[in-house]
CSV table of C-alpha atoms and ligand atoms in Angstrom, one decimal:
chain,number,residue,atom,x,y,z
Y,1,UNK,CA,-8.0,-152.7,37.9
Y,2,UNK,CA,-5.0,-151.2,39.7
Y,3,UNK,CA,-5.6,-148.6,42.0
Y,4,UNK,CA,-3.8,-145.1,41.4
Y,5,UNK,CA,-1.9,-143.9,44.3
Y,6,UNK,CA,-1.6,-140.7,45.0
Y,7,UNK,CA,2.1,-139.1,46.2
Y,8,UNK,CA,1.6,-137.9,50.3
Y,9,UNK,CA,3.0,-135.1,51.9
Y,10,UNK,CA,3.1,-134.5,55.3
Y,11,UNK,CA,2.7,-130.7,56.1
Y,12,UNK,CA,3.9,-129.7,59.9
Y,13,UNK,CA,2.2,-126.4,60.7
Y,14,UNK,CA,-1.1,-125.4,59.9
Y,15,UNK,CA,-0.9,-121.7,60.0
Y,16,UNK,CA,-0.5,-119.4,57.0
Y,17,UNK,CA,2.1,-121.4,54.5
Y,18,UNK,CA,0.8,-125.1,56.1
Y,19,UNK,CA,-2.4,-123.8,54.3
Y,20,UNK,CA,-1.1,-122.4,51.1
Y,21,UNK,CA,1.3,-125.1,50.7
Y,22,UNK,CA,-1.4,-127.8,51.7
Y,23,UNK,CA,-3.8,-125.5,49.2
Y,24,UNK,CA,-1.5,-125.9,46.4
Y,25,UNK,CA,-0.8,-129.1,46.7
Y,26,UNK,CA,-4.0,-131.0,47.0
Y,27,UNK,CA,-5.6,-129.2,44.1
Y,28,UNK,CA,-2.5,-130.8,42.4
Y,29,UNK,CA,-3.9,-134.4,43.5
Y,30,UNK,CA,-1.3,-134.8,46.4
Y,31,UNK,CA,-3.0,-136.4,49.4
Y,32,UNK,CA,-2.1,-134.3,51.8
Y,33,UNK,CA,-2.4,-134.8,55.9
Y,34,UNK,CA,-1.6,-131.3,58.2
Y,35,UNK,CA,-0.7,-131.1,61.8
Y,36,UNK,CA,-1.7,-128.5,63.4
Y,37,UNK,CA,-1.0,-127.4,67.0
Y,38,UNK,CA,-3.3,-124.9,67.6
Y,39,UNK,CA,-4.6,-122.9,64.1
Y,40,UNK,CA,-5.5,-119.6,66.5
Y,41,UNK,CA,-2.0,-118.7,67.4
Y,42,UNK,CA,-0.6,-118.7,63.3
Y,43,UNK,CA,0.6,-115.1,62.2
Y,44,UNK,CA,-1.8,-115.7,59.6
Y,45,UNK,CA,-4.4,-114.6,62.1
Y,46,UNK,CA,-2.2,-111.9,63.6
Y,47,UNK,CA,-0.9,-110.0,60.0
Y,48,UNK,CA,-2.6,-106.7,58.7
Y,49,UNK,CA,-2.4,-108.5,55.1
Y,50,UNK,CA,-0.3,-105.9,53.5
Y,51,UNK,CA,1.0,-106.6,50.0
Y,52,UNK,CA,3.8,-104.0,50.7
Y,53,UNK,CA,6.5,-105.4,48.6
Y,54,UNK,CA,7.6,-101.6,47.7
Y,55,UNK,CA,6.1,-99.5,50.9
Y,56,UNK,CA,8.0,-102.2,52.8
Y,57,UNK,CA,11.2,-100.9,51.0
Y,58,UNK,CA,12.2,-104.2,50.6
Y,59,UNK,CA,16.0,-104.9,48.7
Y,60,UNK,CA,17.7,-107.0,46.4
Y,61,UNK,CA,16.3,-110.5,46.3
Y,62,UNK,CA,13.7,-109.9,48.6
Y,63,UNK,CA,12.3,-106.9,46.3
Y,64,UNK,CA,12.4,-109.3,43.3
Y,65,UNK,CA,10.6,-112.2,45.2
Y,66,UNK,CA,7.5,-109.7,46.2
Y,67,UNK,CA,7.9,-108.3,42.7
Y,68,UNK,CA,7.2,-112.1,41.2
Y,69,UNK,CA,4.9,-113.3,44.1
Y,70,UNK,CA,3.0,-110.0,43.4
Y,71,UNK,CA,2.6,-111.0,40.1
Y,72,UNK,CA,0.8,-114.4,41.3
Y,73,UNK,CA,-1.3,-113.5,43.5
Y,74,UNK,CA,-4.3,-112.6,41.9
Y,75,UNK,CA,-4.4,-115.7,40.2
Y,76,UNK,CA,-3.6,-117.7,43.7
Y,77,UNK,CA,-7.0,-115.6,45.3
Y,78,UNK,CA,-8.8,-115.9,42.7
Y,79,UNK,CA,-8.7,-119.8,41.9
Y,80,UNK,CA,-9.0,-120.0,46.1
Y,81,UNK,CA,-11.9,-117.5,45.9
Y,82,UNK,CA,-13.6,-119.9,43.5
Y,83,UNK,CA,-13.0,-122.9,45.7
Y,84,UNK,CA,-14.0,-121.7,48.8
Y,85,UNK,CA,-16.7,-119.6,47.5
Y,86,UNK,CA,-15.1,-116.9,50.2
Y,87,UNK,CA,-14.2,-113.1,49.0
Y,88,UNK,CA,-10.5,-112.5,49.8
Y,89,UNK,CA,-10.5,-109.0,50.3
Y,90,UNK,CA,-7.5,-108.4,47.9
Y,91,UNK,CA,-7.2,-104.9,47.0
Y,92,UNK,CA,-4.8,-103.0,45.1
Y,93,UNK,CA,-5.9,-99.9,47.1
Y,94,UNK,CA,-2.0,-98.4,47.0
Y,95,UNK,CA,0.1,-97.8,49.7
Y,96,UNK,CA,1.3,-94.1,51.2
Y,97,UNK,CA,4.8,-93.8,52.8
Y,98,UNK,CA,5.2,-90.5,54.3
Y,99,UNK,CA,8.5,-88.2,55.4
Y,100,UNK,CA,9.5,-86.0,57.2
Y,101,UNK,CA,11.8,-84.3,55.0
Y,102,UNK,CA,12.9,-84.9,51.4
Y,103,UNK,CA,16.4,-86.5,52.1
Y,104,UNK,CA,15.0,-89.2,53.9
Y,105,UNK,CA,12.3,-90.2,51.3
Y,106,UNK,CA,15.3,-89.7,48.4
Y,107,UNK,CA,17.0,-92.4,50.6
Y,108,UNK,CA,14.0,-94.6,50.5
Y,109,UNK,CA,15.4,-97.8,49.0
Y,110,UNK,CA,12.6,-98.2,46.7
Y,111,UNK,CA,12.3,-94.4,45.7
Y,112,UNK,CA,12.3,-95.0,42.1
Y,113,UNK,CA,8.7,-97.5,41.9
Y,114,UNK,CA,6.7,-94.4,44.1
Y,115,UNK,CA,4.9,-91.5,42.9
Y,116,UNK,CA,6.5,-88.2,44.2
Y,117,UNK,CA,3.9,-86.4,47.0
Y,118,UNK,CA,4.5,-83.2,48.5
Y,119,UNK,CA,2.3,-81.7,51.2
Y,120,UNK,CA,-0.5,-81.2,49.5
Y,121,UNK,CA,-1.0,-83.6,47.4
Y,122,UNK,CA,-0.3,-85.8,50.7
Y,123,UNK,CA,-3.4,-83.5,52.0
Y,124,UNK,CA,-5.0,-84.9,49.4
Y,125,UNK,CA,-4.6,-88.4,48.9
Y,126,UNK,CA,-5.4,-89.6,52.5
Y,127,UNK,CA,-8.3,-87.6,54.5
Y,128,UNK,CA,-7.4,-86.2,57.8
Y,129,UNK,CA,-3.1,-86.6,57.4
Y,130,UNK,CA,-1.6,-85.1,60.1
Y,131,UNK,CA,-0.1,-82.1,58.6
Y,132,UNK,CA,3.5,-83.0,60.0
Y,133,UNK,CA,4.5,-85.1,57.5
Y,134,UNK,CA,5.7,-82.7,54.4
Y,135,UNK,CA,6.4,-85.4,51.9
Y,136,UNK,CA,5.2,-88.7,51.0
Y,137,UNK,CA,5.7,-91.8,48.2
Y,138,UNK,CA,2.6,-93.2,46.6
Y,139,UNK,CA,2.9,-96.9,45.6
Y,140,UNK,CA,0.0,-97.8,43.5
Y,141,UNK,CA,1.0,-101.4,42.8
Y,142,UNK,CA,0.7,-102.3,46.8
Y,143,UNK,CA,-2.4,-103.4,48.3
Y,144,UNK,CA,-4.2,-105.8,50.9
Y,145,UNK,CA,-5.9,-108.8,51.5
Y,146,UNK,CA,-8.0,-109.2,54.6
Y,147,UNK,CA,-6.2,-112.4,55.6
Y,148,UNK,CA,-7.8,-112.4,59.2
Y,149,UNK,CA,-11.5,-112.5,58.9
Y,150,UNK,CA,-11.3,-113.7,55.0
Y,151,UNK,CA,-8.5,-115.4,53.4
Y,152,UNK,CA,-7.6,-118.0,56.4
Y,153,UNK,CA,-11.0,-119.3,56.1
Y,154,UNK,CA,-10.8,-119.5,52.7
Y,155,UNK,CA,-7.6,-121.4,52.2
Y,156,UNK,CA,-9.4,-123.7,55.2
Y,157,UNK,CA,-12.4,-124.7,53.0
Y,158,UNK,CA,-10.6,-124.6,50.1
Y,159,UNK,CA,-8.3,-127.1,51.3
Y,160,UNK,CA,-11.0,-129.3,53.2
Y,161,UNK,CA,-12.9,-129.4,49.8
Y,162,UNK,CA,-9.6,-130.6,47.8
Y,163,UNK,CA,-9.5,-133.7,50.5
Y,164,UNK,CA,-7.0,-132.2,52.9
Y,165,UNK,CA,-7.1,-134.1,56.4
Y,166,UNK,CA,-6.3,-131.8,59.4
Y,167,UNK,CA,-5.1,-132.9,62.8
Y,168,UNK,CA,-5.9,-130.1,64.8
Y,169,UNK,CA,-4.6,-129.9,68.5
Y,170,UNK,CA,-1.6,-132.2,67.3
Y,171,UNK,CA,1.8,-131.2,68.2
Y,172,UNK,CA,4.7,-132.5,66.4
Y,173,UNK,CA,7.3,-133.4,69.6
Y,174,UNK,CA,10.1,-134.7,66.8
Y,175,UNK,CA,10.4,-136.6,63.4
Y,176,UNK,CA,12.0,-139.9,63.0
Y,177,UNK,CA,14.5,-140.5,60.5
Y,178,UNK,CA,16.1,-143.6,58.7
Y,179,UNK,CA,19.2,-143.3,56.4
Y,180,UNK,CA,19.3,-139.7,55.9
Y,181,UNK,CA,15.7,-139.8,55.7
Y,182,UNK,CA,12.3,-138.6,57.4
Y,183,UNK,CA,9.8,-141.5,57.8
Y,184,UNK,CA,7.8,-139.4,60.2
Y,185,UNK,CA,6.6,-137.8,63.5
Y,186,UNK,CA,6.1,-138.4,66.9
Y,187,UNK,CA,3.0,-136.4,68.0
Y,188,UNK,CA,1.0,-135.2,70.7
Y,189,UNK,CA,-2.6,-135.1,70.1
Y,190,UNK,CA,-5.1,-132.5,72.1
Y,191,UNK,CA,-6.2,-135.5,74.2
Y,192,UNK,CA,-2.9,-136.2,75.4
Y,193,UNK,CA,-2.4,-139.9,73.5
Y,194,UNK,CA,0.8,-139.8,71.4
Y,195,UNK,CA,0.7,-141.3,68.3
Y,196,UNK,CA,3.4,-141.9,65.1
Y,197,UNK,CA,2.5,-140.6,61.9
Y,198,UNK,CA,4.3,-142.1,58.8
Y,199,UNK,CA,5.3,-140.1,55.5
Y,200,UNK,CA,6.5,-140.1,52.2
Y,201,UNK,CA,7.8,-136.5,52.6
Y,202,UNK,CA,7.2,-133.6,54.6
Y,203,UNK,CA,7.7,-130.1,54.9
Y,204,UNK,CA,8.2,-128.3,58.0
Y,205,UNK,CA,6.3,-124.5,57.8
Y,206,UNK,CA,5.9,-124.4,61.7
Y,207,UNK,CA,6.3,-120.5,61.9
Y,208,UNK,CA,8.2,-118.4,64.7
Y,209,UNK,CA,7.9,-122.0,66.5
Y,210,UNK,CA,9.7,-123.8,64.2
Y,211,UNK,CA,13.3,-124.7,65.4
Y,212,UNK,CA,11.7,-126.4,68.4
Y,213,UNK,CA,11.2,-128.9,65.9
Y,214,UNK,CA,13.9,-129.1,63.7
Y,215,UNK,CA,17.3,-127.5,65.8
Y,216,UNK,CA,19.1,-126.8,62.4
Y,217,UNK,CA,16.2,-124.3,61.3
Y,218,UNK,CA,17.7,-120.6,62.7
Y,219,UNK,CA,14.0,-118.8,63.4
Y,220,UNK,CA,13.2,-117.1,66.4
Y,221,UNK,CA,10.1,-115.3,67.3
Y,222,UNK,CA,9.6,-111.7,67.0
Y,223,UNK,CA,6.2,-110.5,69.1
Y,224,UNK,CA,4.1,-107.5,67.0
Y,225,UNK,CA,1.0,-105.9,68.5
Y,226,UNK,CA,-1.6,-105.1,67.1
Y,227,UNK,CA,-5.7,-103.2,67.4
Y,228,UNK,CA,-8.5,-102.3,65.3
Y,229,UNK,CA,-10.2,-99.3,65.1
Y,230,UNK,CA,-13.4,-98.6,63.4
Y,231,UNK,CA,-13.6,-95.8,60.7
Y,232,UNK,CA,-16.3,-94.4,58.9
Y,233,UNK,CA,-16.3,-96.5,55.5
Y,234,UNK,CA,-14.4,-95.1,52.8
Y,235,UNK,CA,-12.7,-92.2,54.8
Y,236,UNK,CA,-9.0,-94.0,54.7
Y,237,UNK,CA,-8.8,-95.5,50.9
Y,238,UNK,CA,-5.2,-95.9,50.9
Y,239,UNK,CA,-3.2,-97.9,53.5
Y,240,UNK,CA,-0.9,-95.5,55.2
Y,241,UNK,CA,2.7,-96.8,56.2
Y,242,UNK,CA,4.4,-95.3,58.7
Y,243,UNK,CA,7.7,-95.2,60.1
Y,244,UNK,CA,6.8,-96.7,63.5
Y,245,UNK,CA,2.9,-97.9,62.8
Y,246,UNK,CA,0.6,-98.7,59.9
Y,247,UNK,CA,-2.8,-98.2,59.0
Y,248,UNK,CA,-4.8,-100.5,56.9
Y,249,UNK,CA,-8.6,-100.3,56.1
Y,250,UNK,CA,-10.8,-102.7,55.5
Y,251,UNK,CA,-13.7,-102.1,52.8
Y,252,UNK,CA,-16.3,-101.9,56.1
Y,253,UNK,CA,-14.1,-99.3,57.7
Y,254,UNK,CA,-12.2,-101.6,59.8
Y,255,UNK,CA,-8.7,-100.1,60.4
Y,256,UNK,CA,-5.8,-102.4,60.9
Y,257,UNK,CA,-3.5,-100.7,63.1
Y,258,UNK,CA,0.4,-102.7,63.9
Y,259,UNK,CA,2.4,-103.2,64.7
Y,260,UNK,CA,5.1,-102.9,67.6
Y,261,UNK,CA,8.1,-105.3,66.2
Y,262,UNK,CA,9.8,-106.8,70.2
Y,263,UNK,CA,12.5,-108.7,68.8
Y,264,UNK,CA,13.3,-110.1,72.5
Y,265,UNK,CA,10.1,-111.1,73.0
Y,266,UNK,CA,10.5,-114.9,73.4
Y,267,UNK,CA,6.8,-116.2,73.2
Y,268,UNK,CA,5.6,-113.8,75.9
Y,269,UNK,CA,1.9,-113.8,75.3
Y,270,UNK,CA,-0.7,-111.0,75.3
Y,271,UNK,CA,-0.9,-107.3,74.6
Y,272,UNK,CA,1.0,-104.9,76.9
Y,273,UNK,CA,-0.1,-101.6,78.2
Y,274,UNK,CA,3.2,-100.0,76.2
Y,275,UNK,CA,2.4,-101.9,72.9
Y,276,UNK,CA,-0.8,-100.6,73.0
Y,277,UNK,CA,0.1,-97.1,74.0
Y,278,UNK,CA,3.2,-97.2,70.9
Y,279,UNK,CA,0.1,-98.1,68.7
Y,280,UNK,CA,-2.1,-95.1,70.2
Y,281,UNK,CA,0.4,-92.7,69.5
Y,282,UNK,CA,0.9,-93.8,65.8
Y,283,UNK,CA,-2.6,-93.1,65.0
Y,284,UNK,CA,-2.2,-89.6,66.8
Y,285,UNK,CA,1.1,-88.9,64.3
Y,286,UNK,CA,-0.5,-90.2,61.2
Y,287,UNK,CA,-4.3,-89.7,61.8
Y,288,UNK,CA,-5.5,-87.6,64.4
Y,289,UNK,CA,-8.6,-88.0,64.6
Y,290,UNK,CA,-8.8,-91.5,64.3
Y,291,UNK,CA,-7.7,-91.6,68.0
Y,292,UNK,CA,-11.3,-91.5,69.2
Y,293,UNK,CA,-12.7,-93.8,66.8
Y,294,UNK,CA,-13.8,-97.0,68.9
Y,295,UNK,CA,-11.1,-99.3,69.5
Y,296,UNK,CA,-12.8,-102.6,68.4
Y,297,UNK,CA,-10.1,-105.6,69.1
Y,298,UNK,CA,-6.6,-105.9,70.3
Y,299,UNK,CA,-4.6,-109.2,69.6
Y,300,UNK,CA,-0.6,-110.5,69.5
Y,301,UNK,CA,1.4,-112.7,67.3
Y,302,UNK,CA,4.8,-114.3,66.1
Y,303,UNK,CA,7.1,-113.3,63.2
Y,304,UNK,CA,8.9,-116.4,61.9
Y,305,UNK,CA,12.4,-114.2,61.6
Y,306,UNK,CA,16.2,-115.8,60.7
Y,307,UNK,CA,19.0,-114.0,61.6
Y,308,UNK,CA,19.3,-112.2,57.9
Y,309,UNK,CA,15.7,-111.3,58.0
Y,310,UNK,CA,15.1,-113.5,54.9
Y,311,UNK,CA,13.3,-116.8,54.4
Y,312,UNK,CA,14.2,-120.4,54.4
Y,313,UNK,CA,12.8,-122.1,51.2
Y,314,UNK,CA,13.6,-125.3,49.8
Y,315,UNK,CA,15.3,-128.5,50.4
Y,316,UNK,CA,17.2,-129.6,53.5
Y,317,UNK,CA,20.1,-132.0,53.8
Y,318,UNK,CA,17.4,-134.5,54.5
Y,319,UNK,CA,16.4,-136.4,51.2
Y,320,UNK,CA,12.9,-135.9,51.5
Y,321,UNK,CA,12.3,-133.2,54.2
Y,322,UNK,CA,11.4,-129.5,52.6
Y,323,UNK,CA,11.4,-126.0,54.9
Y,324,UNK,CA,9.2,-123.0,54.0
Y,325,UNK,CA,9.5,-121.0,56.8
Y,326,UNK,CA,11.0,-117.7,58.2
Y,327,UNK,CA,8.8,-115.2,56.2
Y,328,UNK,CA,9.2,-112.8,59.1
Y,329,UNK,CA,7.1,-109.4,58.0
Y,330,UNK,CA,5.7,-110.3,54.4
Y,331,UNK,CA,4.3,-113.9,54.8
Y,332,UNK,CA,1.2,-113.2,53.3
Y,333,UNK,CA,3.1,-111.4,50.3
Y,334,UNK,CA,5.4,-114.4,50.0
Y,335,UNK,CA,2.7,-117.3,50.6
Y,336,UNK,CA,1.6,-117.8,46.8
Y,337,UNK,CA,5.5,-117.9,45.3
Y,338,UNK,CA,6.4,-120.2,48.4
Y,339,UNK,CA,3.8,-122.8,47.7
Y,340,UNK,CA,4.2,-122.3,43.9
Y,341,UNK,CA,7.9,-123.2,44.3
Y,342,UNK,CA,8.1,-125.7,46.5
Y,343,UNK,CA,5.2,-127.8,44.7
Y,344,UNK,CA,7.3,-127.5,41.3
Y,345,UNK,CA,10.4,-128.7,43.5
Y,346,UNK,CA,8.6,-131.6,44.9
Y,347,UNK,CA,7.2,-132.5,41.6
Y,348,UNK,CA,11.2,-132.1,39.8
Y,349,UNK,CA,9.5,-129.3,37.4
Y,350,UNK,CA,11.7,-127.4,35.4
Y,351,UNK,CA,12.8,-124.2,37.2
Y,352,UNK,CA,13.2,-120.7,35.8
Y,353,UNK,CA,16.4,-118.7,36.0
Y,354,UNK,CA,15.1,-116.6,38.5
Y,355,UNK,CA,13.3,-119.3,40.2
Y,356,UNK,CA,16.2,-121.2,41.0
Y,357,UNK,CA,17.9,-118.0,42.1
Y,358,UNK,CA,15.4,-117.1,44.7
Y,359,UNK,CA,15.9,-121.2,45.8
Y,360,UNK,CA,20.1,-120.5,46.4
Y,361,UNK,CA,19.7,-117.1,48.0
Y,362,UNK,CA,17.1,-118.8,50.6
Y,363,UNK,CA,18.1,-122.1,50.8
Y,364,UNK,CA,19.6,-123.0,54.3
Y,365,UNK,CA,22.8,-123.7,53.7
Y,366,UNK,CA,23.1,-120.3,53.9
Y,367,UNK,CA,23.8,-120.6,57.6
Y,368,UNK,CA,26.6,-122.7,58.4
Y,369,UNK,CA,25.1,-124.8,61.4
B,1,FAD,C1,1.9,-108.4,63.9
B,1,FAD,C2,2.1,-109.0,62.6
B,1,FAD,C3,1.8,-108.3,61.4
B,1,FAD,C4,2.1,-108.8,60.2
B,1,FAD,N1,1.7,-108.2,59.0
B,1,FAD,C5,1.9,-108.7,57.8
B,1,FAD,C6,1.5,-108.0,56.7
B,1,FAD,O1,0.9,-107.0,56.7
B,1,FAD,N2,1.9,-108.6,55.4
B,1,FAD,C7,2.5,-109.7,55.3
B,1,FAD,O2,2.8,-110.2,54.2
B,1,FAD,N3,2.9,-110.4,56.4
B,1,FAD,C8,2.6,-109.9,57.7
B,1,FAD,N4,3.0,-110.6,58.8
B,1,FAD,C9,3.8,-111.8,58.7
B,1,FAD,C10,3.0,-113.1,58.4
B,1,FAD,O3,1.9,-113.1,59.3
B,1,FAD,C11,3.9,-114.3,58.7
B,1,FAD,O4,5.1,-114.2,57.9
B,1,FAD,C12,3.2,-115.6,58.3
B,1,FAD,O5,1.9,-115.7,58.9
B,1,FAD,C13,4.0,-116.8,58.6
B,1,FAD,O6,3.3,-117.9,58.3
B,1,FAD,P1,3.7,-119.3,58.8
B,1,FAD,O7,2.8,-120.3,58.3
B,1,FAD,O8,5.2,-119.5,58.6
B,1,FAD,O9,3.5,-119.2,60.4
B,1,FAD,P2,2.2,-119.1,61.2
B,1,FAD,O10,1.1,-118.5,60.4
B,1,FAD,O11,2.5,-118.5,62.5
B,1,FAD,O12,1.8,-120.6,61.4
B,1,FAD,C14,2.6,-121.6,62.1
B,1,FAD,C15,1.7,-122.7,62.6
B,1,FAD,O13,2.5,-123.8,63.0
B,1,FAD,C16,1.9,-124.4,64.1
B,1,FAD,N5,2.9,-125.2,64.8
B,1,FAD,C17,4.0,-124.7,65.5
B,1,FAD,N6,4.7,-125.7,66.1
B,1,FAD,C18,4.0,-126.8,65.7
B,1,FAD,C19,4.3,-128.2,66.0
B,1,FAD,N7,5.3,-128.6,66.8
B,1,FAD,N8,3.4,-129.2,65.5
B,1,FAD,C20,2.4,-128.8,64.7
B,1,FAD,N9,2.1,-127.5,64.4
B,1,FAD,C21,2.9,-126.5,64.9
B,1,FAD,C22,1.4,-123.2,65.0
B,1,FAD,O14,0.5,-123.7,65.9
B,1,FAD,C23,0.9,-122.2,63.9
B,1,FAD,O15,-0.5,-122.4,63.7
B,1,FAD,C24,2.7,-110.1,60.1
B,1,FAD,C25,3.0,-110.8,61.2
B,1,FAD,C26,2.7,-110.3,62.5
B,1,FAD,C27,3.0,-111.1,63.7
C-alpha cells in the first residue's frame, strides 16, 4: 500500500506566531519542523496578553483585523485549551481608558465602541483610581489572556502532541534558494555544528529579529519594559489602560504592569533604572496604592514593528516562502487570524472578501524595496 505523504512546512521562529502558525498547521496534518533560536527571548513571553483591539484605539484595517481575530479567538483557546489540557487565562474582563478631560476622550479614535464614564462612575468601576482622571471609556468586548505563564505553554504541548518537531537553540544564518525558490536553511545549532535543513515551504515569523534573515522584510525592534506587582485577588477586575502604562491583572492578583515603548532601542538587553522608574510612576498616576504592593518580577522584550506600524502577512516574491511577522503591539490579538489565514493560503482555500483585503493592505509589496 502507498504511503500518504504529508505536505511540510518549515516554520523559522519559534516564538509567539512560529507557535500558532506551527499549532494551526499540524492539527491540519501538515508535518511541521520549527527552528527556534532561543524560545525565552520571543515577545510572546514578554506581552501583557491584552486583547485591546478597541482600548488600543486601533484604525482602519487594523481595527477590522482585531475586530475579526477577536471573533476567533475563543474558538483558537479553546480547541488549544483542549489539546494541551492547559487553562489559557482568556478573559473578557473589559478594558478602562481614562482622560483627562472630555475633548481628548471625544477624540479617542474608537469613541463610538466604549461606554461613556464620568468621575464617578470611573470611582466606581476600578477600586482605588486615582482621582485625577475625570473621565474614562469602558470597553467591555476587550480582555486578556495570560500568554506568559499560560498560553505559550499551551501552544508548546499542544503542538508537541500534534507531532511538531522543534529544533531549539538553532539559528537560521540564511535560506538557500533555486529558481525563485526556497529549498532551505543554513543553520547553526546550540552545539555549534551547522547543518542544512531542506523544505517544501517555509514561513519566516522570526519577530523583531527578523530582517537579519530575510533583508527585504522592513522590521526593526522596538524594546518595552515591563514588572509585576502583586495585588490582593479581585481588587483590580478590569485592565486599566493608560496613556503612558497599563495595568493588567491576573485572576491570582498578579498585576501586569508595561510597558515603556524605546523605539531606538536596537537589541539593548535588560531593564533600566528609567524604564523601571517610567513604570513606577504609572502605577502612582493610575493606582496609588498599588505602589507598595511587592514588586514580584521585572523582564524586557522586542516588538516586531515595520515602518507603518502594521504587519506583514502573506506571500513573498518567493514562490514558496510566506512572512507573518511585524505584529508590533497586538501579536497576541492578531496570532489566531494570522495562522488562520496563512494556513487557508497555503492550502489555496477560498478567501473571503475581507479576508483577501486584510492580505493586500499587509502584504509586502507594500514597501517598495
Ligand atoms: C513589552 C511588550 C508588551 C506587549 N504586550 C502585548 C499585549 O498586551 N497584547 C498583544 O496583543 N501583544 C503584545 N505585545 C506584542 C507581542 O508580544 C508580539 O507582537 C508577538 O509576540 C510577536 O510574535 P512573533 O512570533 O512575531 O515574535 P516573538 O514572539 O518575539 O518570536 C520570535 C522568535 O523568533 C526567534 N528567532 C529570531 N531569529 C531567528 C533565527 N535566525 N532562527 C531561528 N529563530 C529565530 C526568536 O528567538 C524568537 O523566539 C507586546 C510585546 C512587548 C515586547
Amino acid at each position: 500500500m502507498a504511503q500518504e505523504t504529508k505536505n511540510s512546512i518549515l516554520i523559522i521562529g519559534g516564538g509567539l506566531l512560529g507557535l500558532s502558525l506551527a499549532y494551526e498547521f499540524s492539527r491540519n496534518n501538515f508535518k511541521v519542523l520549527v527552528l527556534s533560536k532561543n524560545r525565552n527571548e520571543s515577545a510572546g513571553f514578554v506581552a501583557a496578553g491584552m486583547l485591546a483591539t478597541h482600548a488600543e484605539g486601533l484604525e482602519d484595517e487594523l481595527l477590522k483585523f482585531g475586530q475579526e481575530s477577536q471573533n476567533l479567538i475563543p474558538k483558537w483557546i479553546k480547541n488549544i485549551e483542549q489539546d494541551s489540557n492547559i487553562k489559557c487565562g482568556l478573559k473578557k474582563c473589559g478594558i478602562v481608558v481614562p482622560f483627562k478631560n472630555k475633548e481628548d476622550l471625544e477624540e479617542f479614535p474608537t469613541y463610538e465602541y466604549g461606554k461613556y464614564l464620568n468621575h464617578k462612575d470611573l470611582q466606581t468601576e476600578i477600586n482605588g483610581m486615582n482621582s485625577i482622571w475625570k473621565h474614562g471609556l469602558l470597553f467591555e468586548q476587550d480582555g486578556q489572556i495570560d500568554n506568559r505563564r499560560q498560553l505559550m505553554r499551551a501552544l508548546e504541548r499542544a503542538c508537541s502532541l500534534h507531532g511538531v518537531e522543534f529544533q531549539e537553540g538553532s539559528e537560521v544564518e540564511n535560506l538557500t534558494f533555486e529558481k525563485n525558490k526556497i529549498t532551505g536553511a543554513t543553520v547553526v545549532c546550540a552545539t555549534g555544528e551547522i547543518k542544512k535543513i531542506n523544505c517544501e515551504k517555509a514561513i519566516i515569523c522570526s519577530g523583531a529579529w527578523s530582517k537579519k534573515i530575510f533583508n527585504k522584510i522592513p522590521v526593526f525592534p522596538v524594546k518595552g519594559q515591563m514588572l509585576s506587582i502583586q495585588g490582593p485577588t479581585n481588587f483590580l477586575k478590569r485592565v486599566i489602560f493608560g496613556p503612558k502604562t497599563y495595568l493588567v491583572p491576573r485572576d491570582d492578583g498578579l498585576i501586569i504592569v508595561g510597558a515603556t515603548v524605546e523605539k531606538d532601542s536596537k537589541f539593548n538587553q535588560g531593564n533600566t533604572p528609567n524604564g523601571i522608574k517610567q513604570l513606577q510612576e504609572g502605577i502612582r498616576s493610575l493606582l496609588p496604592e498599588a505602589i507598595n504592593w511587592p514588586q514580584m518580577e521585572h523582564w524586557w522584550g522586542f516588538r516586531p514593528c515595520t515602518p507603518d506600524l502594521k504587519p506583514i502577512i502573506g506571500k513573498s516574491k518567493i514562490k514558496n516562502l510566506f512572512i507573518a511577522t511585524g505584529h508590533y503591539r497586538n501579536g497576541v490579538l492578531f496570532s489566531a487570524i494570522t495562522s488562520d489565514l496563512l494556513l487557508k493560503i497555503i492550502q489555496n482555500k477560498n478567501l473571503k472578501k475581507i479576508e483577501k483585503s486584510f492580505l493586500e493592505k499587509f502584504s509586502i509589496d507594500r514597501f517598495e524595496i
